[in-house]
Coordinates of C-alpha atoms in Angstrom, one line a residue:
M1 CA -103.8 31.0 -7.8
T2 CA -106.3 28.3 -8.9
S3 CA -105.3 24.9 -7.9
P4 CA -105.1 21.9 -10.5
A5 CA -108.1 20.4 -8.7
E6 CA -110.2 23.4 -9.7
Q7 CA -109.2 23.3 -13.3
T8 CA -110.4 21.3 -16.4
I9 CA -108.1 20.6 -19.3
L10 CA -109.3 19.7 -22.8
L11 CA -107.2 17.1 -24.4
T12 CA -108.0 16.4 -28.1
G13 CA -107.3 12.9 -29.4
A14 CA -107.2 11.4 -26.1
S15 CA -106.9 7.7 -27.3
G16 CA -103.4 8.4 -28.9
F17 CA -100.0 7.2 -27.9
V18 CA -98.7 10.5 -26.8
A19 CA -102.1 11.7 -25.4
A20 CA -102.1 8.7 -23.1
H21 CA -99.0 10.1 -21.5
I22 CA -100.2 13.6 -21.5
L23 CA -103.5 12.4 -19.9
D24 CA -101.5 10.5 -17.1
K25 CA -99.3 13.4 -16.4
F26 CA -102.2 16.0 -16.0
L27 CA -104.4 13.6 -13.9
S28 CA -101.5 12.6 -11.6
K29 CA -100.9 16.3 -11.0
G30 CA -104.5 16.8 -9.9
Y31 CA -106.2 18.3 -12.9
N32 CA -109.6 17.4 -14.3
V33 CA -109.2 16.3 -18.0
R34 CA -112.0 16.2 -20.6
G35 CA -110.8 14.0 -23.6
T36 CA -112.1 14.1 -27.0
V37 CA -112.7 10.9 -28.9
R38 CA -114.3 10.2 -32.3
S39 CA -116.8 7.7 -30.8
E40 CA -117.9 6.3 -27.4
S41 CA -116.4 2.9 -28.4
S42 CA -112.9 4.5 -27.6
I43 CA -113.8 5.4 -24.0
P44 CA -113.6 1.9 -22.3
A45 CA -110.0 1.4 -23.5
I46 CA -108.9 4.8 -22.2
R47 CA -110.5 4.2 -18.8
K48 CA -108.9 0.7 -18.6
A49 CA -105.4 2.4 -19.2
T50 CA -106.1 5.1 -16.7
N51 CA -105.3 4.7 -13.0
P52 CA -108.7 4.0 -11.4
Q53 CA -107.9 6.6 -8.7
Y54 CA -108.3 9.2 -11.4
H55 CA -111.5 8.0 -13.0
D56 CA -113.7 10.8 -11.3
K57 CA -111.4 13.5 -12.8
L58 CA -111.7 12.1 -16.3
S59 CA -114.5 12.9 -18.7
F60 CA -115.1 12.8 -22.3
A61 CA -116.4 14.8 -25.4
I62 CA -117.4 13.1 -28.7
V63 CA -115.9 14.8 -31.7
P64 CA -116.6 12.6 -34.8
D65 CA -115.0 14.8 -37.3
M66 CA -112.5 17.5 -36.5
Q67 CA -113.1 19.2 -39.8
D68 CA -116.7 20.0 -38.8
P69 CA -116.4 23.9 -38.2
H70 CA -118.4 23.5 -35.0
A71 CA -116.7 20.2 -33.9
F72 CA -115.2 21.6 -30.7
D73 CA -117.9 24.2 -29.8
E74 CA -119.3 22.2 -26.8
A75 CA -115.9 20.5 -25.9
V76 CA -114.2 23.8 -25.1
Q77 CA -116.9 25.2 -22.8
G78 CA -115.7 25.9 -19.2
V79 CA -112.1 24.7 -19.7
N80 CA -109.0 26.3 -18.3
G81 CA -106.5 25.0 -20.9
I82 CA -106.6 23.1 -24.2
L83 CA -104.0 20.6 -25.3
H84 CA -104.5 19.9 -29.0
S85 CA -102.8 16.6 -29.8
A86 CA -105.2 15.2 -32.4
S87 CA -103.7 15.2 -35.9
P88 CA -103.9 12.6 -38.7
F89 CA -100.8 10.4 -38.9
V90 CA -101.0 9.1 -42.6
L91 CA -98.1 7.9 -44.4
Q92 CA -100.0 6.3 -47.3
S93 CA -102.9 8.2 -48.9
K94 CA -104.7 8.5 -52.2
D95 CA -105.4 12.2 -51.8
N96 CA -102.9 14.1 -49.7
A97 CA -105.2 17.3 -49.5
R98 CA -108.2 15.5 -48.4
E99 CA -106.7 12.8 -46.1
I100 CA -103.7 14.7 -44.6
L101 CA -103.4 18.4 -45.2
D102 CA -107.0 19.6 -44.7
P103 CA -107.7 17.5 -41.6
A104 CA -104.5 18.8 -39.8
I105 CA -105.1 22.5 -40.7
N106 CA -108.8 22.6 -40.3
G107 CA -108.7 20.6 -37.1
T108 CA -106.2 23.0 -35.6
L109 CA -108.1 26.1 -36.7
N110 CA -111.4 24.7 -35.6
V111 CA -110.0 24.2 -32.0
L112 CA -108.8 27.7 -31.9
K113 CA -112.0 29.2 -33.4
A114 CA -114.1 27.3 -30.9
A115 CA -111.8 28.5 -28.1
A116 CA -112.0 32.0 -29.1
A117 CA -115.7 32.1 -29.7
S118 CA -116.4 30.7 -26.2
K119 CA -115.2 34.1 -24.7
N120 CA -114.3 32.0 -21.8
P121 CA -112.2 34.3 -19.4
Q122 CA -110.9 31.1 -17.6
L123 CA -109.2 29.8 -20.7
K124 CA -105.6 31.0 -20.5
R125 CA -103.5 28.8 -22.7
V126 CA -103.7 26.5 -25.8
I127 CA -100.8 24.1 -26.4
I128 CA -100.6 22.4 -29.7
T129 CA -98.6 19.2 -30.2
S130 CA -96.7 20.1 -33.3
S131 CA -93.7 18.3 -34.6
F132 CA -90.1 18.6 -35.7
A133 CA -91.6 17.9 -39.1
A134 CA -92.8 21.6 -38.8
I135 CA -89.2 22.6 -38.4
V136 CA -87.2 20.5 -40.7
D137 CA -86.4 21.3 -44.4
L138 CA -86.7 17.8 -46.1
D139 CA -85.1 19.1 -49.2
Q140 CA -81.8 19.7 -47.4
G141 CA -81.5 15.9 -46.4
Y142 CA -79.1 15.2 -43.5
R143 CA -77.7 18.7 -43.7
P144 CA -74.3 17.9 -41.9
G145 CA -73.1 20.8 -39.8
Y146 CA -76.5 22.3 -39.3
K147 CA -78.3 22.7 -36.1
Y148 CA -82.1 23.0 -36.2
S149 CA -83.9 25.2 -33.6
E150 CA -87.2 26.8 -32.9
K151 CA -86.4 29.6 -35.6
D152 CA -86.6 27.0 -38.4
W153 CA -89.7 26.2 -40.5
N154 CA -90.5 23.5 -43.0
P155 CA -90.8 25.6 -46.1
A156 CA -93.1 23.2 -47.9
T157 CA -96.3 24.8 -49.4
Y158 CA -99.8 23.4 -49.6
E159 CA -99.6 22.9 -53.3
T160 CA -96.2 21.2 -53.2
A161 CA -97.4 18.9 -50.4
A162 CA -100.5 18.0 -52.2
K163 CA -98.6 16.4 -55.2
N164 CA -95.6 14.9 -53.3
P165 CA -95.4 11.5 -51.5
S166 CA -97.6 11.1 -48.5
A167 CA -94.8 11.1 -46.0
F168 CA -93.6 14.5 -47.4
A169 CA -97.3 15.7 -47.1
Y170 CA -97.6 14.7 -43.4
C171 CA -94.5 16.6 -42.6
A172 CA -95.8 19.6 -44.5
S173 CA -99.1 19.3 -42.7
K174 CA -97.5 19.8 -39.4
G175 CA -95.8 22.9 -40.4
L176 CA -98.9 24.3 -42.3
A177 CA -101.2 23.7 -39.3
E178 CA -98.7 25.2 -36.8
R179 CA -98.3 28.3 -39.0
A180 CA -102.1 28.7 -39.4
A181 CA -102.3 28.5 -35.6
W182 CA -99.8 31.3 -35.1
D183 CA -101.4 33.3 -37.9
F184 CA -104.8 33.0 -36.1
V185 CA -103.6 34.2 -32.7
E186 CA -101.7 37.0 -34.3
K187 CA -104.8 38.2 -36.3
E188 CA -107.7 37.5 -33.9
K189 CA -105.8 38.2 -30.6
P190 CA -107.9 35.8 -28.5
Q191 CA -108.2 35.7 -24.7
F192 CA -105.6 32.8 -24.5
S193 CA -101.9 32.5 -25.3
L194 CA -100.5 29.8 -27.7
T195 CA -97.5 27.5 -27.0
T196 CA -96.3 24.7 -29.6
I197 CA -94.6 21.7 -28.8
C198 CA -92.2 20.3 -31.6
P199 CA -90.8 16.9 -30.9
P200 CA -89.2 14.5 -33.5
W201 CA -89.6 10.7 -33.4
I202 CA -91.3 10.0 -30.2
I203 CA -90.5 6.7 -28.7
G204 CA -91.1 5.2 -25.3
P205 CA -93.3 2.7 -23.5
N206 CA -96.9 2.4 -24.4
I207 CA -99.4 2.9 -21.6
N208 CA -102.5 3.3 -23.9
T209 CA -104.5 0.1 -24.3
I210 CA -103.0 -2.2 -27.1
T211 CA -105.1 -5.0 -28.4
S212 CA -102.8 -6.2 -31.0
L213 CA -99.1 -5.9 -31.9
N214 CA -100.4 -4.9 -35.4
K215 CA -102.0 -1.9 -33.9
L216 CA -98.8 -0.2 -32.5
N217 CA -98.3 3.4 -33.3
E218 CA -95.7 4.1 -36.1
S219 CA -92.6 4.9 -34.0
T220 CA -93.2 2.0 -31.6
Q221 CA -93.8 -0.4 -34.5
I222 CA -90.3 0.7 -35.8
I223 CA -88.7 -0.4 -32.4
Y224 CA -90.7 -3.6 -32.4
N225 CA -89.3 -4.4 -35.9
L226 CA -85.8 -4.1 -34.6
I227 CA -86.5 -6.9 -32.0
N228 CA -88.9 -9.3 -33.6
G229 CA -86.6 -10.8 -36.2
S230 CA -88.0 -9.2 -39.2
L231 CA -85.1 -7.1 -40.2
T232 CA -81.6 -8.2 -41.3
A233 CA -80.0 -4.8 -41.0
P234 CA -80.8 -1.5 -39.2
P235 CA -83.0 0.8 -41.3
P236 CA -81.1 4.0 -42.7
T237 CA -81.8 7.2 -40.6
D238 CA -84.8 9.1 -41.4
F239 CA -85.5 11.7 -38.7
A240 CA -82.1 11.9 -36.9
G241 CA -83.7 13.1 -33.6
Y242 CA -85.9 11.6 -30.9
A243 CA -87.7 12.2 -27.7
D244 CA -89.0 10.1 -25.0
V245 CA -92.8 10.2 -24.9
R246 CA -92.7 10.7 -21.1
D247 CA -90.7 13.8 -21.7
V248 CA -92.9 15.2 -24.4
A249 CA -95.8 14.7 -21.9
E250 CA -93.8 16.6 -19.2
A251 CA -93.1 19.3 -21.7
H252 CA -96.9 19.9 -22.1
L253 CA -97.5 20.2 -18.4
L254 CA -94.5 22.5 -18.0
A255 CA -95.7 24.6 -20.9
Y256 CA -99.2 24.8 -19.4
E257 CA -97.9 25.8 -15.9
T258 CA -95.0 28.2 -16.8
P259 CA -96.0 31.8 -17.5
A260 CA -92.9 32.3 -19.7
A261 CA -94.1 29.6 -22.1
A262 CA -96.9 31.9 -23.4
G263 CA -96.4 32.7 -27.1
E264 CA -93.4 30.3 -27.4
R265 CA -92.4 27.5 -29.6
F266 CA -90.4 24.7 -28.2
L267 CA -88.3 22.0 -29.9
V268 CA -88.5 18.9 -27.7
A269 CA -85.7 16.7 -28.6
A270 CA -83.4 14.6 -26.3
G271 CA -80.8 14.6 -29.1
N272 CA -79.7 12.7 -32.2
W273 CA -80.2 9.0 -32.7
S274 CA -80.1 6.2 -35.5
Y275 CA -81.5 2.7 -35.8
Q276 CA -77.9 1.5 -35.7
T277 CA -77.5 3.2 -32.2
A278 CA -80.8 1.7 -31.2
C279 CA -79.7 -1.8 -32.3
D280 CA -76.3 -1.4 -30.3
I281 CA -78.2 -0.4 -27.1
I282 CA -80.9 -3.2 -27.4
R283 CA -78.3 -6.0 -28.0
A284 CA -76.3 -4.8 -25.1
E285 CA -79.2 -4.5 -22.7
F286 CA -81.1 -7.6 -23.9
P287 CA -78.7 -10.4 -24.7
E288 CA -81.6 -12.8 -25.1
L289 CA -82.6 -10.9 -28.2
K290 CA -79.2 -10.9 -29.9
D291 CA -80.3 -13.3 -32.6
K292 CA -83.2 -11.1 -33.6
V293 CA -81.8 -7.7 -33.4
P294 CA -79.8 -6.6 -36.5
V295 CA -76.1 -6.2 -36.0
G296 CA -75.3 -3.7 -38.7
T297 CA -72.1 -2.0 -38.0
P298 CA -71.8 -1.4 -34.3
G299 CA -70.8 2.2 -33.3
A300 CA -71.4 3.5 -36.8
G301 CA -74.6 5.4 -35.7
E302 CA -72.7 7.8 -33.2
K303 CA -70.6 8.8 -36.2
E304 CA -73.3 9.8 -38.7
D305 CA -72.7 13.2 -40.2
V306 CA -76.2 14.5 -39.8
Y307 CA -77.9 17.7 -38.6
R308 CA -78.1 18.3 -34.8
L309 CA -81.0 19.7 -32.7
D310 CA -80.9 22.5 -30.4
N311 CA -82.9 21.7 -27.1
S312 CA -81.4 24.6 -25.0
K313 CA -84.5 26.8 -25.0
I314 CA -86.8 24.2 -23.5
Q315 CA -84.2 23.3 -21.0
S316 CA -83.6 27.0 -20.0
V317 CA -87.2 28.3 -20.1
L318 CA -89.1 25.2 -18.8
G319 CA -86.3 23.4 -17.0
L320 CA -87.1 20.2 -18.8
R321 CA -84.6 17.4 -18.4
F322 CA -84.4 14.6 -20.9
R323 CA -84.0 10.8 -20.4
S324 CA -81.1 9.1 -21.9
T325 CA -81.4 7.1 -25.1
K326 CA -80.6 3.9 -23.2
E327 CA -83.4 4.5 -20.6
T328 CA -85.9 5.3 -23.3
L329 CA -85.1 2.2 -25.4
T330 CA -84.8 -0.1 -22.5
D331 CA -88.2 0.9 -21.1
T332 CA -89.7 0.6 -24.7
V333 CA -88.4 -2.9 -25.3
K334 CA -89.4 -4.1 -21.9
T335 CA -93.0 -3.0 -22.6
L336 CA -93.0 -4.6 -26.1
L337 CA -91.8 -7.9 -24.6
R338 CA -94.5 -7.7 -22.0
L339 CA -97.1 -7.0 -24.7
E340 CA -95.8 -10.0 -26.7
K341 CA -96.5 -12.4 -23.9
E342 CA -99.9 -10.8 -23.2
L343 CA -101.1 -10.8 -26.8
N344 CA -99.6 -13.8 -28.4

């Protein structure tokens, strides 16, 4: 069997919050990683955030526009696996089709088309970072008593998403892009297998280079808002599930290395959560923040009557074990407090 040191993995969107953890996970396991970035200006920050001992295993490919039909033609050459984590995260747009839907769908298909066209016999698996947004039916709301699993799909159509609010369109884009990927593999029968990873809210410590607290990723920004005194009450629950970013990265590694992951879809969720629960934990673990963290109604978050998430498949097939909510939030807040000191 080929050792990690003899394999090269293509990671799209290498500058992202989740991608930074995926990059670290694969490099520390001994793989060579080729990361895609939109421009060379992104490379120094990624190298800075990467352990220097892995720099000789890290290379880059410039992909200015994922929607270019030939965007990934060169990047896929000679790789053993592809991790497609690049996708637009846009919650405010003027044109949902142009800014959200088309980039997500076309970017995914362009990766797969380039991979298939390469005729590379070494390429065995493509893993797509999808989302719980591709699973959840937003029209059902909190859906008390229901348990979502990999069998569920967001039913939103392209036409519906194009004319709805941008947040709805983003969720739809994840489902539409993932469906397009599975349809492509079923029709074209390429030399590689496909696996998709579907996490809900992804929270956890940032390890990518942050130059300003105004440039945090969306989920980390929400946690920061809970501790910076900007809120008087915990926000209402939106997505009622979460995953630690480190567990999501581990899921990608396990999905790549486990033969049984071929052709499978995995819901990667540690469990349910709410902003009230987050505030309760943060206030208990960081008493120095008690005047900044909203009180709300302590304990009420644990009693919310909302849907549940079935994570049994990834635990049984890949053996993934999830961090606790307390560990995830504690490590996230510690990182944010450190960044506050460094950047302010």
